[in-house]
XYZ file of C-alpha atoms in Angstrom:
508
model
C 91.752 25.222 -190.162
C 94.977 27.219 -191.542
C 94.118 28.148 -195.112
C 97.864 26.355 -195.947
C 96.847 23.160 -194.202
C 95.294 20.600 -196.070
C 93.273 18.840 -193.658
C 92.534 15.193 -195.668
C 96.388 14.820 -196.045
C 97.289 15.187 -192.245
C 94.889 12.607 -192.123
C 95.848 10.153 -194.320
C 99.169 8.745 -192.710
C 95.746 7.638 -190.057
C 94.706 5.280 -192.343
C 97.101 4.750 -195.061
C 100.563 2.715 -193.958
C 102.737 2.854 -196.944
C 105.927 0.543 -197.280
C 108.441 2.615 -195.838
C 106.136 2.901 -192.490
C 106.388 -0.775 -192.717
C 110.348 -0.574 -193.403
C 111.061 2.061 -190.199
C 109.119 0.090 -187.786
C 111.249 -3.269 -188.291
C 114.301 -1.055 -187.949
C 113.172 0.777 -185.706
C 112.148 -2.234 -184.125
C 115.294 -4.576 -184.685
C 116.935 -1.288 -183.195
C 114.872 -1.373 -179.875
C 115.294 -5.028 -179.822
C 119.003 -4.819 -179.791
C 118.618 -1.663 -176.785
C 116.397 -4.879 -174.920
C 119.483 -7.108 -175.167
C 121.792 -5.085 -173.781
C 119.491 -3.879 -170.731
C 119.152 -7.709 -169.918
C 123.024 -8.024 -170.186
C 123.733 -5.159 -167.916
C 121.004 -6.029 -165.786
C 122.355 -10.311 -165.601
C 125.951 -8.946 -165.108
C 125.866 -6.155 -162.870
C 126.841 -2.573 -163.933
C 130.225 -2.406 -162.621
C 130.645 -5.799 -164.233
C 130.091 -4.921 -168.126
C 129.643 -1.563 -168.363
C 133.149 1.076 -167.683
C 131.381 2.999 -165.162
C 132.536 3.176 -161.423
C 130.940 2.713 -158.155
C 130.468 5.793 -155.579
C 132.913 4.594 -152.066
C 135.437 2.594 -152.386
C 134.885 0.573 -156.062
C 136.471 4.063 -157.234
C 135.733 4.886 -160.652
C 134.195 6.852 -162.750
C 130.134 6.549 -161.274
C 128.430 8.947 -163.692
C 129.108 8.786 -167.513
C 127.161 8.043 -170.808
C 123.887 7.851 -168.968
C 123.849 10.415 -166.662
C 125.393 12.835 -169.726
C 121.947 11.420 -172.241
C 119.825 12.241 -169.143
C 120.824 16.640 -168.992
C 120.326 15.705 -172.792
C 117.817 15.153 -173.388
C 115.974 16.935 -170.918
C 117.247 19.712 -172.340
C 115.542 18.211 -175.788
C 111.842 18.238 -174.220
C 112.548 21.457 -172.347
C 113.265 22.793 -175.860
C 110.674 21.202 -177.809
C 107.643 22.048 -175.219
C 109.272 25.312 -175.148
C 108.459 26.058 -178.965
C 104.903 24.887 -179.205
C 104.134 27.206 -175.643
C 105.313 29.696 -177.120
C 103.693 28.890 -180.839
C 100.252 29.871 -178.001
C 101.271 32.766 -176.366
C 102.352 34.478 -179.018
C 99.943 33.531 -181.513
C 102.897 32.892 -183.861
C 100.739 30.664 -186.618
C 103.755 30.596 -188.979
C 104.552 28.110 -187.011
C 101.926 26.291 -185.786
C 102.560 23.415 -188.691
C 104.874 22.039 -186.523
C 103.918 22.320 -182.818
C 102.331 19.337 -182.473
C 105.877 17.783 -183.601
C 107.670 19.390 -180.961
C 104.629 18.414 -178.324
C 105.261 14.633 -178.940
C 109.614 14.818 -179.015
C 108.724 16.659 -175.353
C 107.330 13.482 -174.237
C 109.362 10.778 -175.461
C 112.176 13.018 -174.517
C 111.309 13.026 -170.858
C 110.496 9.219 -170.836
C 114.394 8.576 -172.731
C 115.457 10.770 -170.052
C 113.909 8.554 -167.370
C 115.342 6.008 -168.966
C 118.656 6.902 -168.400
C 118.071 7.397 -165.128
C 117.307 3.843 -164.530
C 119.955 3.110 -166.420
C 122.538 4.719 -164.598
C 120.811 2.713 -161.469
C 121.921 -0.601 -162.538
C 117.705 -2.017 -161.491
C 114.634 -0.750 -162.234
C 113.548 -1.641 -158.845
C 115.572 0.918 -157.588
C 113.614 3.777 -158.972
C 110.825 2.950 -156.567
C 113.057 3.084 -154.237
C 114.208 6.510 -154.521
C 110.043 7.751 -155.210
C 109.751 6.381 -151.935
C 112.652 7.737 -149.640
C 112.292 11.176 -152.062
C 111.119 13.092 -149.304
C 113.803 12.477 -147.389
C 116.804 12.547 -150.382
C 115.331 15.408 -151.223
C 117.583 17.795 -149.656
C 120.906 16.146 -151.084
C 120.508 13.629 -153.249
C 121.016 15.095 -156.649
C 118.471 11.731 -157.735
C 115.923 12.949 -156.005
C 115.491 15.777 -157.989
C 116.298 14.390 -161.318
C 112.608 12.540 -160.312
C 111.181 15.116 -159.612
C 111.597 17.741 -162.366
C 110.801 14.611 -165.105
C 107.858 14.109 -163.102
C 107.150 17.927 -163.241
C 107.862 18.438 -167.101
C 106.088 14.875 -167.962
C 102.293 16.367 -166.606
C 102.572 19.169 -167.555
C 103.290 18.437 -171.649
C 100.790 15.471 -171.241
C 97.921 17.790 -170.098
C 98.955 20.800 -172.369
C 99.343 18.257 -175.215
C 96.094 16.172 -174.177
C 94.119 19.251 -173.583
C 95.089 20.874 -177.469
C 93.771 17.476 -178.759
C 90.476 17.258 -177.606
C 88.593 19.637 -178.922
C 90.280 18.344 -182.342
C 89.968 14.345 -181.498
C 86.189 15.442 -180.753
C 85.922 16.942 -184.341
C 87.325 14.013 -185.546
C 86.111 11.425 -184.230
C 83.786 9.837 -187.073
C 87.352 10.774 -189.351
C 89.550 8.249 -186.921
C 90.861 4.504 -187.410
C 88.115 2.709 -184.756
C 90.076 0.322 -184.490
C 91.946 3.207 -181.093
C 88.980 4.168 -180.384
C 89.346 2.986 -176.876
C 92.969 5.807 -176.695
C 90.114 8.195 -177.890
C 87.857 7.540 -175.568
C 91.053 8.707 -172.900
C 91.398 11.819 -174.693
C 87.591 12.594 -174.388
C 87.438 11.436 -171.112
C 84.727 13.221 -169.848
C 84.640 15.857 -172.754
C 81.596 17.924 -173.205
C 82.389 20.625 -176.003
C 80.876 23.749 -173.942
C 84.454 23.399 -172.368
C 86.254 24.457 -175.655
C 86.542 27.905 -174.374
C 88.002 27.392 -171.121
C 90.305 24.642 -172.320
C 91.698 27.519 -174.630
C 91.981 29.733 -172.168
C 94.173 26.976 -169.555
C 95.716 26.071 -172.614
C 97.252 29.483 -172.996
C 98.275 29.556 -169.257
C 99.407 26.080 -169.213
C 101.672 27.451 -172.352
C 102.774 30.915 -169.979
C 103.275 28.137 -166.938
C 105.642 26.370 -169.016
C 107.578 29.366 -171.102
C 108.230 30.513 -167.121
C 109.892 26.946 -166.341
C 112.247 26.453 -169.378
C 114.201 28.672 -167.695
C 114.039 27.648 -164.620
C 114.563 24.340 -164.793
C 116.531 23.458 -167.487
C 118.958 27.075 -166.784
C 117.742 26.788 -162.923
C 117.146 23.166 -161.163
C 119.629 21.330 -163.379
C 123.000 23.124 -163.280
C 122.089 23.595 -159.188
C 121.794 19.736 -158.943
C 125.938 19.917 -160.594
C 126.975 22.774 -159.032
C 125.226 22.950 -155.422
C 127.510 19.595 -155.329
C 130.102 20.758 -152.746
C 134.490 20.318 -154.224
C 133.207 19.002 -157.255
C 135.582 20.537 -160.016
C 133.791 21.338 -163.547
C 130.407 21.197 -161.908
C 130.019 24.607 -160.205
C 130.321 27.979 -162.864
C 129.242 30.988 -162.473
C 127.484 30.815 -165.619
C 126.866 27.332 -165.655
C 122.778 27.993 -165.358
C 122.375 30.043 -168.260
C 125.203 27.493 -170.638
C 123.012 25.136 -169.755
C 119.578 26.748 -170.602
C 121.407 27.455 -174.015
C 122.560 24.476 -174.697
C 119.461 22.185 -174.169
C 117.643 25.183 -176.498
C 120.758 24.365 -179.293
C 120.024 20.963 -178.923
C 116.571 20.858 -178.968
C 116.028 23.306 -181.568
C 118.660 20.530 -183.871
C 116.468 18.239 -183.206
C 113.156 19.954 -183.925
C 114.785 20.611 -187.238
C 115.510 16.580 -187.703
C 111.690 15.701 -187.005
C 109.879 18.149 -188.484
C 112.142 17.307 -192.174
C 111.639 14.136 -191.700
C 107.797 14.405 -191.157
C 107.679 16.883 -194.437
C 110.237 14.488 -196.674
C 107.866 11.418 -195.845
C 104.634 12.397 -195.811
C 105.021 15.055 -198.480
C 103.674 18.313 -196.316
C 106.232 20.413 -198.236
C 104.007 22.783 -198.958
C 102.156 22.938 -195.166
C 105.126 23.007 -192.870
C 106.781 25.892 -195.612
C 111.094 26.580 -197.340
C 110.552 29.347 -194.908
C 109.728 27.696 -191.608
C 113.178 25.349 -191.870
C 114.876 28.339 -192.897
C 113.782 30.342 -189.751
C 114.269 27.680 -187.975
C 118.017 27.764 -188.782
C 118.501 31.292 -187.924
C 117.917 30.707 -184.249
C 119.979 27.280 -184.532
C 122.604 29.770 -185.533
C 122.079 31.887 -182.665
C 121.931 29.426 -180.265
C 125.077 27.647 -181.747
C 126.551 30.769 -181.573
C 125.474 31.815 -178.051
C 126.790 27.892 -177.440
C 130.356 28.584 -178.588
C 130.480 32.335 -176.994
C 129.835 30.296 -173.363
C 132.962 27.327 -174.052
C 135.478 30.375 -174.582
C 133.918 31.890 -171.346
C 134.464 28.121 -169.697
C 138.090 27.633 -171.375
C 139.131 31.422 -170.757
C 137.619 31.125 -166.510
C 139.166 27.799 -166.055
C 142.542 29.122 -167.139
C 143.816 32.373 -165.809
C 144.046 32.429 -162.839
C 141.733 29.824 -161.728
C 141.977 27.177 -158.606
C 143.930 24.574 -159.319
C 141.307 21.941 -159.422
C 140.187 24.036 -162.450
C 142.852 24.997 -164.251
C 144.024 20.864 -163.973
C 140.734 19.637 -165.390
C 140.857 23.549 -168.026
C 143.721 21.575 -169.509
C 143.403 18.375 -169.631
C 140.010 18.700 -171.467
C 141.645 20.412 -173.983
C 143.852 17.635 -175.012
C 140.429 15.438 -175.253
C 139.827 14.581 -178.761
C 136.222 14.512 -178.136
C 136.502 18.057 -176.948
C 137.857 19.268 -179.760
C 134.667 16.816 -182.100
C 132.430 19.042 -180.345
C 134.321 22.420 -180.575
C 134.681 20.771 -184.361
C 131.656 20.465 -184.914
C 129.912 23.456 -183.607
C 131.725 25.376 -185.713
C 131.849 24.200 -188.762
C 128.086 23.919 -188.514
C 127.662 27.566 -187.282
C 130.004 28.818 -190.440
C 127.558 26.597 -192.704
C 123.940 28.252 -190.773
C 125.711 31.853 -190.710
C 126.512 31.867 -194.760
C 122.733 30.930 -195.349
C 121.963 33.989 -194.505
C 124.647 35.854 -196.439
C 123.522 33.901 -199.091
C 120.132 32.253 -199.174
C 120.941 30.170 -201.878
C 123.837 27.520 -200.165
C 120.534 26.993 -198.750
C 119.148 23.476 -198.320
C 117.499 20.888 -196.313
C 119.460 18.066 -196.877
C 122.089 19.852 -195.422
C 120.061 21.552 -192.695
C 119.443 18.301 -191.423
C 122.775 16.701 -191.678
C 124.363 20.363 -189.673
C 121.179 19.415 -187.497
C 122.164 16.266 -186.225
C 126.566 17.514 -185.793
C 125.056 20.097 -183.756
C 122.453 17.484 -181.336
C 126.196 15.145 -181.569
C 128.246 17.921 -180.790
C 126.074 19.082 -177.110
C 125.607 15.527 -176.093
C 129.585 15.198 -176.891
C 130.150 18.073 -174.385
C 127.307 16.710 -171.527
C 129.609 13.749 -171.016
C 132.202 15.841 -170.500
C 131.092 17.893 -168.883
C 129.011 15.278 -166.317
C 133.055 13.203 -166.528
C 135.685 15.663 -166.913
C 135.662 16.203 -163.211
C 135.278 12.663 -162.326
C 137.897 11.720 -163.682
C 140.356 14.405 -161.866
C 139.789 14.412 -158.184
C 141.810 16.517 -156.989
C 140.523 17.948 -153.138
C 138.911 15.276 -151.026
C 136.840 14.448 -149.891
C 136.556 13.546 -154.100
C 139.937 11.887 -153.912
C 138.762 9.797 -151.022
C 135.109 8.773 -153.276
C 137.274 7.671 -155.816
C 140.731 7.430 -157.339
C 141.777 9.518 -160.880
C 140.633 7.044 -163.821
C 139.932 7.125 -167.282
C 135.881 6.555 -168.356
C 135.254 5.644 -171.822
C 132.183 4.229 -172.979
C 131.131 0.883 -173.713
C 129.020 -1.326 -176.445
C 126.497 -0.981 -173.751
C 126.364 1.807 -172.569
C 126.079 2.928 -176.361
C 123.472 0.783 -176.904
C 121.713 1.870 -174.371
C 121.817 5.859 -175.203
C 121.835 5.297 -178.946
C 119.069 3.186 -178.043
C 116.938 5.678 -176.721
C 117.108 7.880 -179.935
C 116.400 4.863 -181.726
C 112.963 4.304 -179.371
C 112.200 8.021 -179.741
C 112.128 7.632 -184.215
C 110.219 4.400 -182.918
C 107.162 6.272 -180.625
C 107.222 8.918 -183.916
C 105.822 6.359 -186.282
C 103.789 5.043 -183.662
C 101.782 8.492 -182.872
C 101.851 8.955 -186.522
C 99.102 6.227 -186.876
C 97.274 7.763 -184.097
C 96.861 11.465 -183.976
C 97.510 13.842 -186.171
C 100.398 15.327 -186.488
C 99.463 18.715 -187.756
C 97.346 20.902 -185.950
C 93.699 21.669 -187.695
C 92.095 24.479 -186.134
C 88.586 24.173 -187.669
C 88.708 20.237 -187.626
C 84.887 20.469 -188.181
C 85.043 20.960 -191.134
C 86.552 17.618 -192.212
C 83.954 15.812 -190.502
C 81.324 15.983 -193.721
C 78.602 14.174 -192.106
C 75.816 15.046 -189.600
C 76.395 13.895 -185.423
C 73.193 13.468 -183.374
C 73.467 12.673 -180.180
C 72.843 9.387 -178.477
C 72.441 7.709 -175.614
C 73.141 4.156 -176.552
C 76.889 3.611 -176.498
C 78.594 2.386 -179.856
C 75.933 0.288 -181.217
C 75.358 3.381 -184.158
C 77.961 3.093 -187.320
C 81.370 4.970 -187.229
C 82.342 6.474 -190.319
C 85.344 5.448 -191.887
C 87.849 8.315 -193.447
C 86.560 8.189 -196.579
C 82.846 8.453 -195.950
C 82.092 4.532 -195.529
C 80.098 3.390 -193.394
C 81.587 1.127 -190.114
C 79.177 -1.076 -188.904
C 80.176 -3.807 -185.284
C 83.945 -3.243 -186.047
C 84.750 -3.546 -189.701
C 83.864 -2.077 -193.220
C 81.586 -2.026 -195.183
C 83.276 -3.350 -198.273
C 86.693 -3.022 -199.502
C 89.280 0.127 -198.407
C 89.993 -0.319 -201.749
C 86.630 0.570 -203.355
C 86.875 3.610 -205.176
C 83.306 5.380 -204.506
C 81.740 5.092 -200.942
C 77.942 5.265 -199.736
C 77.237 8.218 -198.337
C 76.720 7.808 -194.852
C 72.622 8.810 -194.080
C 71.610 7.714 -191.189
C 72.553 9.972 -187.761
C 75.807 9.355 -186.158
C 75.630 9.149 -182.631
C 78.160 10.972 -180.581
C 80.840 8.508 -179.609
C 82.381 10.920 -176.899
C 80.110 10.048 -173.931
C 82.365 8.169 -171.848
C 81.165 9.349 -168.781
C 77.266 7.822 -169.619
C 75.494 10.750 -169.008
C 74.671 12.356 -172.094
C 76.407 15.359 -173.612
C 75.286 18.522 -172.510
C 75.469 20.153 -175.861
C 75.161 18.140 -178.770
C 77.542 19.370 -181.611
C 75.559 18.713 -184.247
C 77.329 19.196 -187.373
C 75.356 19.649 -190.625
C 74.986 16.610 -193.689
C 75.701 17.141 -196.437
C 75.427 13.659 -198.309
C 76.766 14.727 -201.685
C 80.062 15.853 -199.496
C 80.868 11.904 -199.018
C 84.739 11.528 -200.062
C 85.715 8.972 -202.276
C 89.352 6.973 -202.441
C 90.433 8.699 -205.643
C 89.603 12.095 -203.753
C 91.769 11.599 -201.070
């Protein structure tokens, strides 16, 4: 374990639930309920009726809007989040190890929200099954088919990566984890053997390499290609579309990671484990990414105005008249100004201000993504687009805002829940936190488990009050709880028993 990581404090949120945690659970839960109400309203009324979206074909209007913009946004956040964790693994950047797990979890949630926005945009959830069934036939011409393929591929990679990185840790910490979450841990440890540790480490490293290789290919390749290769759609094609979208993805991901890391750091008092210097370094990276994003915007505007094809020129000139465009540019400029200023004057650095600036950057990128999607759809200037839908206005209504903002809330709710299930900071030497021995067992879960504070759990219940200030050390052998295959553990991972090390409530 890194000497800077206090394992006891990392495990504490798994056992102690504060009033603030309950409050967040209630707030996020109510907001998620509002999302559900809006979605049911859309399902009952029909997407064309209750939203401001149009339809491809004779109905006209802008067929893609906030939902697809949010989908691209979430995909970018997902790619950037897992890239940070993979970079820590591949390049051995131990300094950023404390935030790797948070970035990994963010990726899984972001991919889920990307998929959710696709479902919202389809109008009916059952259409997703049609898309999957028809995938071999539609993959040659449907961007949606590729969207599903990209999300599925990256979700499988991300879940595999985070599961492999958790197995050793969960195995070692099993006696210290909440007993009532045993089924979840058993799934994570399915087929686990202590001897696999070295191989898993190698597999995880290669997975991280694959993820780093796929980030530019997917976020800067497949996703922009999905739009850029749609024939005759002005605004979606551009020679710099791939690099531009990759930079925007990494920018929004970095901003989101900073927000979530700062939230965990503050909520659990992990200031000494997630040092301010880590956030300072992340802010410098964010400054460079914001600068690159601004540079690509200047590139798009210049090439869109100077001797550009007529339909591109119209779109660019129209975009410059939209208040939302200047809101996005203003947000990026103000954010970069502050981030650059903190490099020159480190005493101006403030974590609360950094969180606000990161929020502005993330919203500005979302704003830009939505404009990218709708600008060409609002102004079709050449056939066959002029035959598919007429020129029109678009602004998301309350249903669309509720669903997209609700997806952000769901990510917050997910973090609140997951922080009660797994350690949110990676514990490299988790075995040192288990102060009681294990012996291999063959009788399933019949042996007592050990509570976080060293007390005994018998029959699934804690012997004695959780408020007890002194616990009885465990004298009996503790069976290996991860033999989920029923074949017994090939190699017994016995940890030396030190009854004197049983912790007390005060110690924790």
